[in-house]
Coordinates of C-alpha atoms in Angstrom, one line a residue:
X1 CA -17.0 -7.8 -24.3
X2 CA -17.8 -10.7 -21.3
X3 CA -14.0 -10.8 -21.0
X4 CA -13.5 -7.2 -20.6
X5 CA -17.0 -7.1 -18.3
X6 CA -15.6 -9.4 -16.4
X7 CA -12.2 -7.6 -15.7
X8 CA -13.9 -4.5 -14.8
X9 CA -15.8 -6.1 -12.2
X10 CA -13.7 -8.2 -10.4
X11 CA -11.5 -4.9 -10.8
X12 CA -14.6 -3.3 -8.4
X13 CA -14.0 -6.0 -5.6
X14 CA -10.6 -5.8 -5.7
X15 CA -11.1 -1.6 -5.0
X16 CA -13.7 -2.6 -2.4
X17 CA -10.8 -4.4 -0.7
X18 CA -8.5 -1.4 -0.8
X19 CA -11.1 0.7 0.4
X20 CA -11.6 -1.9 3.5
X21 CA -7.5 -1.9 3.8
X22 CA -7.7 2.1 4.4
X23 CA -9.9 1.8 7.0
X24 CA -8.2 -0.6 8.7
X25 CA -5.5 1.4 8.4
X26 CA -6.8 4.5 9.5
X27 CA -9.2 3.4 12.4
X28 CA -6.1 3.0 15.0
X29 CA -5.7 6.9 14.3
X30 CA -8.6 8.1 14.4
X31 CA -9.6 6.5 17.7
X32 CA -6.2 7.1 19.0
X33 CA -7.4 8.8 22.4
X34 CA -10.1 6.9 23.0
X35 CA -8.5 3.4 23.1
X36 CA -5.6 5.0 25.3
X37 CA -9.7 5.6 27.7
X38 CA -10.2 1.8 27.0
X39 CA -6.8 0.6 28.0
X40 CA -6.3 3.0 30.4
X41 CA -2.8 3.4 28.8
X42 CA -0.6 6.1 27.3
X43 CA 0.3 7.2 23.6
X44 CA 3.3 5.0 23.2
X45 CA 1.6 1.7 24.9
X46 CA -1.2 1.8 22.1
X47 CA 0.8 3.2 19.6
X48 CA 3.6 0.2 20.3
X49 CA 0.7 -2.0 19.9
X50 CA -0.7 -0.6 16.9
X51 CA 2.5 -0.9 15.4
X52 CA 2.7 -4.8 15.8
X53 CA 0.4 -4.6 12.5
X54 CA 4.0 -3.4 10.6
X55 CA 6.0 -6.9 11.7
X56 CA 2.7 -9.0 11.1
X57 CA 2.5 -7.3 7.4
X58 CA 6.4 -7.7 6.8
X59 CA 5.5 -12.0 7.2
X60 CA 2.3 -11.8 5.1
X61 CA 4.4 -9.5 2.6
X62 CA 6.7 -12.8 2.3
X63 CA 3.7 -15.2 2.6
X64 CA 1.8 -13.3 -0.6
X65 CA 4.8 -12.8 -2.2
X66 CA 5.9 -16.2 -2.3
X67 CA 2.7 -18.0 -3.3
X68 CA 1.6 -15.2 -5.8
X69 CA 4.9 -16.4 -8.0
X70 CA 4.6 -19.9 -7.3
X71 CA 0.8 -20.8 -6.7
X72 CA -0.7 -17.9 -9.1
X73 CA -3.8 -20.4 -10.0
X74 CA -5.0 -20.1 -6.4
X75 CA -4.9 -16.5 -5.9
X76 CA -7.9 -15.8 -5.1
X77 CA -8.7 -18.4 -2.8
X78 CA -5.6 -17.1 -0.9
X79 CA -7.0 -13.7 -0.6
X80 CA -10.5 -14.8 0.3
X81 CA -8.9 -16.4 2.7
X82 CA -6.8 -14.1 4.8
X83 CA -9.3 -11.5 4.2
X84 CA -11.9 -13.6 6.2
X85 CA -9.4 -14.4 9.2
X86 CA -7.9 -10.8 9.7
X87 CA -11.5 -9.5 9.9
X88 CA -12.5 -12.7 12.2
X89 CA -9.6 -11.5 14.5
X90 CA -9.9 -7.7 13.8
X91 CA -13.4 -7.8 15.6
X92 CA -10.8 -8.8 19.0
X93 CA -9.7 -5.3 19.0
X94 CA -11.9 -3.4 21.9
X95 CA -12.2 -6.5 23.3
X96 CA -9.3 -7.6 24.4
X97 CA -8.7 -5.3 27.8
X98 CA -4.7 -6.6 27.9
X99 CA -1.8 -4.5 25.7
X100 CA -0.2 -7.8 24.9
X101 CA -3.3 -9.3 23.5
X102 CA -3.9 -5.9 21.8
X103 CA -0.7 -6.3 20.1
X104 CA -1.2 -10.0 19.1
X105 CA -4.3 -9.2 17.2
X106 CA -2.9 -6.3 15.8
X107 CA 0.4 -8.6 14.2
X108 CA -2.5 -11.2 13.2
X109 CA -4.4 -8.3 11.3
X110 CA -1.3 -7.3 10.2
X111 CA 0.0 -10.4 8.3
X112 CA -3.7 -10.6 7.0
X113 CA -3.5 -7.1 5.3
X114 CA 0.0 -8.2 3.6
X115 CA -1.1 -10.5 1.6
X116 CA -4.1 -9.1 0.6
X117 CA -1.8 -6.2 -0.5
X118 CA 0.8 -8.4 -2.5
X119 CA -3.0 -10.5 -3.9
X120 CA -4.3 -7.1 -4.9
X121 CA -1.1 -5.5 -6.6
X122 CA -0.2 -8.7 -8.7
X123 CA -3.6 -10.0 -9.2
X124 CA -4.4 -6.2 -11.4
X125 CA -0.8 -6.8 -12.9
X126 CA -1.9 -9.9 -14.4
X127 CA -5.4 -9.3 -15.6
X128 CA -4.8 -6.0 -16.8
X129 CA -0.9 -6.7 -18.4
X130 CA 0.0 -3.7 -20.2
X131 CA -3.3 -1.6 -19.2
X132 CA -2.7 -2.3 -15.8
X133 CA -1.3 1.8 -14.7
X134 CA -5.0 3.3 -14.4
X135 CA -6.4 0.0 -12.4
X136 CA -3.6 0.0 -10.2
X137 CA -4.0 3.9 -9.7
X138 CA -7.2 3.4 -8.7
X139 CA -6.6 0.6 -6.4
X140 CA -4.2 2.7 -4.4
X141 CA -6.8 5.7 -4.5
X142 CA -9.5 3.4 -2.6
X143 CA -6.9 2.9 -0.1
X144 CA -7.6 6.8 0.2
X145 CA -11.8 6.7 0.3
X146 CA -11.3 4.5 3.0
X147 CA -9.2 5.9 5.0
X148 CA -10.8 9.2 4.3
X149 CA -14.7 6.9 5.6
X150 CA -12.5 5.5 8.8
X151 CA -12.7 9.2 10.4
X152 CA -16.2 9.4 9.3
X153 CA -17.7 6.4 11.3
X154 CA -15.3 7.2 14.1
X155 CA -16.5 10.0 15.2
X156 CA -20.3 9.5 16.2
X157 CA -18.3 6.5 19.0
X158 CA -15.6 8.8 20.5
X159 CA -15.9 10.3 23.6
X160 CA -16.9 13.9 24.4
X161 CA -14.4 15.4 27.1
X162 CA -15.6 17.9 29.7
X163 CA -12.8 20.4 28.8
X164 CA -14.2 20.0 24.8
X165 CA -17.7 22.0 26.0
X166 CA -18.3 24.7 28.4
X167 CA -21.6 22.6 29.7
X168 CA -23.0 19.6 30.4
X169 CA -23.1 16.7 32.9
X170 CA -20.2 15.0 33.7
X171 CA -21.0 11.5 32.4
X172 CA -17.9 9.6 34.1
X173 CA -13.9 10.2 34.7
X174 CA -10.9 8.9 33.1
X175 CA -8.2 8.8 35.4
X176 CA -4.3 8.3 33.9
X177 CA -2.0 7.7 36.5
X178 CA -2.7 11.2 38.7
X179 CA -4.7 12.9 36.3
X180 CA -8.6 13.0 36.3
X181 CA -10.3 14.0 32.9
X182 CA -14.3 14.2 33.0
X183 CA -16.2 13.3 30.0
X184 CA -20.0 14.2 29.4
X185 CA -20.2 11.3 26.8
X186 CA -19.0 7.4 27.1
X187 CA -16.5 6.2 24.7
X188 CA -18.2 3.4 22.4
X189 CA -14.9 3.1 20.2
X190 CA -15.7 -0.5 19.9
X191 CA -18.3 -0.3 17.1
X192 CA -16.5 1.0 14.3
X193 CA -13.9 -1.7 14.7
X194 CA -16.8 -3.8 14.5
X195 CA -18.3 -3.1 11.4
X196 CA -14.7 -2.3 10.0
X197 CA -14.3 -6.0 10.2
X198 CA -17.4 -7.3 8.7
X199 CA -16.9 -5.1 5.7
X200 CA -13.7 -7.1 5.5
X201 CA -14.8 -10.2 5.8
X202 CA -17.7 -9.7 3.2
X203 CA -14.8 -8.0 1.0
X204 CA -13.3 -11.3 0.9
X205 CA -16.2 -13.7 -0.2
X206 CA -16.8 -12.8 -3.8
X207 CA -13.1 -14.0 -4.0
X208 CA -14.3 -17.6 -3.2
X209 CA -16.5 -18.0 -6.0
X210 CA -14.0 -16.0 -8.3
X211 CA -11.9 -19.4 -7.4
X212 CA -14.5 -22.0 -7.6
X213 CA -14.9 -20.5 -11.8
X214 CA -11.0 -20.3 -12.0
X215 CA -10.7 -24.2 -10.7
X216 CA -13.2 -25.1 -13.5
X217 CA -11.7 -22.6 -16.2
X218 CA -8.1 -24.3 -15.6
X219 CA -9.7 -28.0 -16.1
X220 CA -11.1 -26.7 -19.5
X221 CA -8.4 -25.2 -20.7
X222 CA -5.1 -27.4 -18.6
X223 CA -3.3 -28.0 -22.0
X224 CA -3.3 -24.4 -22.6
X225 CA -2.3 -23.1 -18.7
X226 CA 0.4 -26.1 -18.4
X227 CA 2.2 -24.6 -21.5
X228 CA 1.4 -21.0 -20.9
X229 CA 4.8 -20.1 -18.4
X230 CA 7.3 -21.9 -16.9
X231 CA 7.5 -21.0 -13.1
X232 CA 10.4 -19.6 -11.9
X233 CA 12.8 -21.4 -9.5
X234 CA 13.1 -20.5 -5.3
X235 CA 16.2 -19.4 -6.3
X236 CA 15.5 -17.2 -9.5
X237 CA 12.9 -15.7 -7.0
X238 CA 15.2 -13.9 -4.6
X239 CA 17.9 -13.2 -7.2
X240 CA 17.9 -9.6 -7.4
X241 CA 19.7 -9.9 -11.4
X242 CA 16.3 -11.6 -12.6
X243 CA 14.9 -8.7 -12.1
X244 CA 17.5 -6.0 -13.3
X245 CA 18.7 -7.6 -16.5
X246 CA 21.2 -10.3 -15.1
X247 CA 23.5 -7.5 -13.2
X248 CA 23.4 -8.5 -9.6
X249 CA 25.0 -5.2 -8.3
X250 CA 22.8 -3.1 -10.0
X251 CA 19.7 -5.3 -9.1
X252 CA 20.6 -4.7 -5.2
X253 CA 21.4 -1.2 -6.0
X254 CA 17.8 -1.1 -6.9
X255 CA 16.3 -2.9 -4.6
X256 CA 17.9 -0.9 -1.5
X257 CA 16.6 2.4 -2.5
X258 CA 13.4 0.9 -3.5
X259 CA 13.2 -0.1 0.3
X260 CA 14.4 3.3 1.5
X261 CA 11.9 4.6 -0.5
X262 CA 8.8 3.0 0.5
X263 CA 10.2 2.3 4.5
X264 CA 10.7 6.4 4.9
X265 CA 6.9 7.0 2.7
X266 CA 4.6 4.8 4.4
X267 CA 6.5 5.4 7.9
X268 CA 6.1 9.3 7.1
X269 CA 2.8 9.1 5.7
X270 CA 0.9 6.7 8.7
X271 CA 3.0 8.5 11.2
X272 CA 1.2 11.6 10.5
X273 CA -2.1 10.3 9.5
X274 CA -2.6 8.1 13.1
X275 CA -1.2 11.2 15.2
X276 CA -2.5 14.2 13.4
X277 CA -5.8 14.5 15.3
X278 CA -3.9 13.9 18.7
X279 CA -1.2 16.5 17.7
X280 CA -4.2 18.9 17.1
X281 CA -5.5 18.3 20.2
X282 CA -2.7 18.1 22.5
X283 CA -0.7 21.2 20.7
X284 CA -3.3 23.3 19.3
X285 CA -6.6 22.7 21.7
X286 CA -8.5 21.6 18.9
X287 CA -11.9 20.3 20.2
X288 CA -12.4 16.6 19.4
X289 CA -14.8 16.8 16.8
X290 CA -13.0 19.2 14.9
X291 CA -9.9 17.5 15.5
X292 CA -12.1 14.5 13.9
X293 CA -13.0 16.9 11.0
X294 CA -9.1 17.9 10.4
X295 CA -8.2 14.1 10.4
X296 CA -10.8 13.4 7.5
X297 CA -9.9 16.1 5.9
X298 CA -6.2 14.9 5.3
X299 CA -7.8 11.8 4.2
X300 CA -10.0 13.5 1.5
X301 CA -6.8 15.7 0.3
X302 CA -5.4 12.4 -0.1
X303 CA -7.7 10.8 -2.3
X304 CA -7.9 13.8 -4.3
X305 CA -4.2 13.6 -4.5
X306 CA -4.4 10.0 -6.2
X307 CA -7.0 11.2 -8.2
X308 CA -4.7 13.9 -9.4
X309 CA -1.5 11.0 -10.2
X310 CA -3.6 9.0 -12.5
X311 CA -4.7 12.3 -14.2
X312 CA -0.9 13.9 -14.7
X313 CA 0.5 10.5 -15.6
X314 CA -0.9 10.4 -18.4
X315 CA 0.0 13.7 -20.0
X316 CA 3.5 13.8 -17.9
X317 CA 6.9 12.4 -17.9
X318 CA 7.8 9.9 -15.0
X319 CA 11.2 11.9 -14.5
X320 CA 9.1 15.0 -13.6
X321 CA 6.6 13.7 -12.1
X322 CA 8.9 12.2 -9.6
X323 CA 11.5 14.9 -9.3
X324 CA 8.7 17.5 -8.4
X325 CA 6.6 15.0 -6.1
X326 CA 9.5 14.4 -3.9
X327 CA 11.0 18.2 -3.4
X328 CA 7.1 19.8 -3.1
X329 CA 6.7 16.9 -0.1
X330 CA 10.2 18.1 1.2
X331 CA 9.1 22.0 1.1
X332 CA 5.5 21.6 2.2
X333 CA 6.8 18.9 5.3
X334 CA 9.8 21.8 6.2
X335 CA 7.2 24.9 5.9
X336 CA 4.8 22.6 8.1
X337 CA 7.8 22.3 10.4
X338 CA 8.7 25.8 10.9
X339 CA 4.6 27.5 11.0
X340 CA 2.3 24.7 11.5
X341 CA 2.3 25.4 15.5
X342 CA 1.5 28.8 15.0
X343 CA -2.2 28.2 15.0
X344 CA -5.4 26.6 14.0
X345 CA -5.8 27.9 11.0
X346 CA -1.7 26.8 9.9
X347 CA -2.8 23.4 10.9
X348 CA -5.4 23.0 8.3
X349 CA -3.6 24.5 5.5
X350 CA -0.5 22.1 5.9
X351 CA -2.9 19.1 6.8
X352 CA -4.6 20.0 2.9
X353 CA -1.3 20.4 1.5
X354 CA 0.1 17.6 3.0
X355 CA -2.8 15.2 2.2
X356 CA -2.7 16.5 -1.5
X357 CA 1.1 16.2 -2.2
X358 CA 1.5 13.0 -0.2
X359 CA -0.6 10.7 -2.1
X360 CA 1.3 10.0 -5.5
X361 CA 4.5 9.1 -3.4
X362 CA 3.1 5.8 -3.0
X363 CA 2.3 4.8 -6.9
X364 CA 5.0 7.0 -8.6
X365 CA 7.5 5.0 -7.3
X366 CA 5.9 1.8 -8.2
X367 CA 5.4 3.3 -11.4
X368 CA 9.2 4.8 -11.9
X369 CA 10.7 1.4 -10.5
X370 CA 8.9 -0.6 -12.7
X371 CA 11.4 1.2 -15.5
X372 CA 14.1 0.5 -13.8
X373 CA 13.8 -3.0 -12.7
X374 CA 11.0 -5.6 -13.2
X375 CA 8.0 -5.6 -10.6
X376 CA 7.1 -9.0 -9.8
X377 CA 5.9 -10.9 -7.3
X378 CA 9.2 -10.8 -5.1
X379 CA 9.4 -7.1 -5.7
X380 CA 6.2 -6.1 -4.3
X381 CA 7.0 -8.3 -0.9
X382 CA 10.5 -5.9 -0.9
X383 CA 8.0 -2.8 -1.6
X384 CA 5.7 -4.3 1.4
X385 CA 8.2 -5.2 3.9
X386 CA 9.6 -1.5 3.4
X387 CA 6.2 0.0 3.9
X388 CA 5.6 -2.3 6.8
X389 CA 8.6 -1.8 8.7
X390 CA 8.1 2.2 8.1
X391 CA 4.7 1.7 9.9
X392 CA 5.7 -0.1 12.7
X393 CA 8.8 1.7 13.0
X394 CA 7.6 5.4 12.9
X395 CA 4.4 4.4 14.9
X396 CA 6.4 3.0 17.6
X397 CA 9.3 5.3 17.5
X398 CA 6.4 8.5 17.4
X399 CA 4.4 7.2 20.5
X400 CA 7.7 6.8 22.6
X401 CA 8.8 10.6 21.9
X402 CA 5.7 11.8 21.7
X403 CA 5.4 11.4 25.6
X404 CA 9.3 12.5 26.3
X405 CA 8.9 15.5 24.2
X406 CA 5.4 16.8 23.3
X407 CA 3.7 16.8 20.0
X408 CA 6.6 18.5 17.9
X409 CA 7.9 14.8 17.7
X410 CA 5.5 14.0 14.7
X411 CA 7.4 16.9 12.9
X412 CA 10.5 16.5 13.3
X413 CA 9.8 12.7 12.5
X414 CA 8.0 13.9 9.3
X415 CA 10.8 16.1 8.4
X416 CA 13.3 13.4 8.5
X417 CA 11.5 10.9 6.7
X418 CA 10.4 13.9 3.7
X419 CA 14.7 14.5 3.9
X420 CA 15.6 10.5 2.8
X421 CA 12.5 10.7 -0.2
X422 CA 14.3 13.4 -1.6
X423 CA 17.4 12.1 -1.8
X424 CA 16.1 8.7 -2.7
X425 CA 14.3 10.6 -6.0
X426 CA 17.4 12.1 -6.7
X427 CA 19.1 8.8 -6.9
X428 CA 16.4 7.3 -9.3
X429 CA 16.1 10.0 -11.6
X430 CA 20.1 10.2 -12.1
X431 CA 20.0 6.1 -12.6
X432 CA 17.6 6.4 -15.1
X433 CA 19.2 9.5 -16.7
X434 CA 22.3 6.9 -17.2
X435 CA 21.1 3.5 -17.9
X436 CA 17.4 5.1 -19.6
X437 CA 14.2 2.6 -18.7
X438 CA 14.6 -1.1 -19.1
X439 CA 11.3 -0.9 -21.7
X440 CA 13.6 1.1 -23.9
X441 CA 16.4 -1.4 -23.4
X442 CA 14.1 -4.4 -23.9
X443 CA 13.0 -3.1 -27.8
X444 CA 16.2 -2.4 -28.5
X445 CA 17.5 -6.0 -27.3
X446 CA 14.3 -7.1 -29.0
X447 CA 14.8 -5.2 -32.0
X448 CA 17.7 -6.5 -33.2
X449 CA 18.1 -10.2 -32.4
X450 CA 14.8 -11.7 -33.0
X451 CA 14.0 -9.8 -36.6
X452 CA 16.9 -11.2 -37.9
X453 CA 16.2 -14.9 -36.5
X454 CA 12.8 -14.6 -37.7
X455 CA 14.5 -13.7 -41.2
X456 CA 16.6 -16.5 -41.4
X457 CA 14.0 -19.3 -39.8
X458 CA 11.6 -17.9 -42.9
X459 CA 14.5 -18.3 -45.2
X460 CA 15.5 -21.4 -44.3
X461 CA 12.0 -22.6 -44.0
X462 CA 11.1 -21.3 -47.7
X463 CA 14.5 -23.1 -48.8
X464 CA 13.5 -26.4 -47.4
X465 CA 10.1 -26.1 -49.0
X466 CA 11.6 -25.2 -51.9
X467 CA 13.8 -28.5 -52.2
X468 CA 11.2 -30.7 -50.9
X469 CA 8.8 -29.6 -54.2
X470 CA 12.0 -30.0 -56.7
X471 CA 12.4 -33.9 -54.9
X472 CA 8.4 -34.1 -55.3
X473 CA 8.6 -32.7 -58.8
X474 CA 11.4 -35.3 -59.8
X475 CA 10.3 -38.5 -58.6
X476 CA 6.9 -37.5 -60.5
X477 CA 8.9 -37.0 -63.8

């Protein structure tokens, strides 16, 4: 019962985590306009900066990756770690007054929030083994609370724009290039980054004594651990056949649509979260606040959406949960591209949708991939480095044609992206309509071989005992 206590909890600070990790993640967006008031800058400046977060996760997706397979025993002191110097340099943000700086602290964050995703995902594999599928689920739904809070303690900071209300003082101007906006209230977008990073930080410290009790449990018990599992070799690591059954082709095979996968789903799905609110302002005239309110509400949809996976999978198949996942994000993302413009209200109902149907994306194909190849280590620094280069790729790539061509770039971005996870879902459900799951493959290996080697080690075991008490019986005669 202590055990199992003990699982649950640490469990709790590893969500906390998650929930921290979706605020960072979320803050750039929802304070999109208001840092372009700090900087004095343009969509595709801070977007370009934001995006430095993507390379600086790709290197912490190789950093965790690395020392999760080969250092396991000091996990936790690893994630304590980086999790107390990306919210040390996270507190930089409104500070910094200089782009390039901006983007520094942003890569620095960046490789900071890698390995603390690679720590998370592998430190819940390994407590939990077999029982890991609802932790994990969960650990990707707090990535949703916070990104659904990061809205939330936005808003109260942002700046109120003349053209938002009909009266009121003029409190100041914000002048882009030509252009003259007044504003009746004073951006004070520096707070919420503020407190965003000592949430972080304090995230991080129960992680400390986590490995201070590890250190001493590995003393007691060193006979035990040394014996436990061999660590695998640098070059058994990047080997794509250790993780597919030995066959290299079908082991890269894998691993390429895995990356497609999670590069086109976490570029799609940031993409649209960090520009929604400006979209709705810029295209629609939403008013701030309510643009604020539409933002969050994407955010809640998409907790309810994970909330929804760990629900369905247990009661449905991985083939149809997949399958249907992938073609309802393809309609709702085309429908969205053809009527969303149309008006206000479109905009929320596709924002809803969109949130809702978007969520399981993430952990269905962690989920699916794990039958076709093993998840390890290695695998989730592939899955990271996707996801990471999708973020920086799509946030930079978004804020470049958003000023060439107007908000409809978010769309037709979206639409591509909800195109490639389509045909990427395709591809996995025919793979593992021909080669089946590798647990089914595994029992059957396991099955057959090691029953009948356990037969004949009893047998031969039973005979030797057998002739050992005849040799006894007849030197006592």
């Amino acid at each position: 019962m202590a055990s199992q206590r003990y699982l649950v909890i640490k469990t709790m600070f590893l969500i906390s985590i998650a929930i921290c990790k979706g605020m960072y993640s979320e803050i750039p967006g929802a304070t999109m306009i208001d840092l372009k008031i700090l900087f004095n800058a343009n969509y595709e400046q801070i977007s370009r900066s934001v995006s430095a977060r993507g390379i600086g996760s790709i290197i912490g997706g190789f950093v965790g990756g690395f020392f999760m397979d080969r250092f396991s025993d000091w996990s936790d002191l690893l994630l304590a770690v980086f999790l107390t110097l990306g919210g040390l340099v996270f507190l930089f943000v409104p500070f910094v007054h200089d782009l390039g700086f901006l983007w520094f602290v942003f890569f620095a964050t960046g490789i900071a929030s890698g390995v603390a995703n690679i720590a998370i995902n592998v430190g819940v594999l390994q407590m939990w083994e077999e029982k890991a599928a609802p932790p994990l689920h969960a650990i990707h739904m707090g990535f949703g609370v916070g990104a659904l809070l990061a809205p939330l303690l936005a808003n109260p900071f942002l700046a109120v724009v003349a053209d938002d209300q009909k009266n009121g003082t003029s409190a100041g101007n914000i002048t882009f290039g030509n252009a003259t906006e007044h504003y009746l209230k004073e951006t004070a977008v520096q707070y919420p980054f503020v407190i965003i990073a000592f949430l972080i930080i304090g995230s991080g410290i129960p992680f400390f004594v986590y490995q201070c009790f590890h250190i001493k449990k590995h003393k007691t018990y060193s006979h035990i651990n040394s014996e436990e599992r061999r660590k695998p070799s640098l070059k058994e690591m990047i080997n794509p056949a250790t993780y597919a059954d030995g066959s290299l082709f079908y082991g890269c095979v894998m691993f390429s649509l895995l990356f497609v996968y999670y590069f086109m789903t976490v570029g799609g799905e940031q993409m649209f979260g960090n520009f929604v609110r400006s979209f709705a302002v810029d295209n629609l005239h939403f008013s701030r606040d309510h643009a604020s309110y539409l933002d969050t509400t994407f955010w809640a949809c998409f907790t309810v959406g994970r909330f929804i996976g760990i629900v369905s999978s247990k009661f449905l198949s991985l083939r149809f949960l997949l399958i249907t996942e992938v073609t309802l994000n393809f309609i709702s993302v085309t429908t969205m591209d053809i009527l969303a413009t149309r008006g206000q209200s479109y905009l929320w109902g596709f924002t809803i949708a969109q949130g809702l149907i978007a969520a399981p994306l993430y952990p269905i194909g962690m989920s699916f991939g794990n039958t076709l190849v093993k998840i390890s280590g290695v695998c989730l620094t592939l899955i990271e480095v996707a996801g990471s280069l999708g973020d920086f790729t799509f946030l930079w790539l978004t804020g470049k044609y958003y000023n060439l061509y107007g908000p409809h770039a978010i769309l037709y971005g979206y639409q591509a992206s909800s195109i490639l996870v389509l045909i990427v879902g395709i591809f996995f459900l025919i793979v593992s309509c021909l080669r089946k799951d590798r647990f089914s493959r595994s029992e059957f290996a396991s099955v057959e071989l090691p029953v009948s080697t356990e037969v004949n080690e009893v047998k031969t075991s039973n005979l030797n005992n057998e002739k050992d008490e005849e040799i006894h019986i007849v030197k006592n005669y």
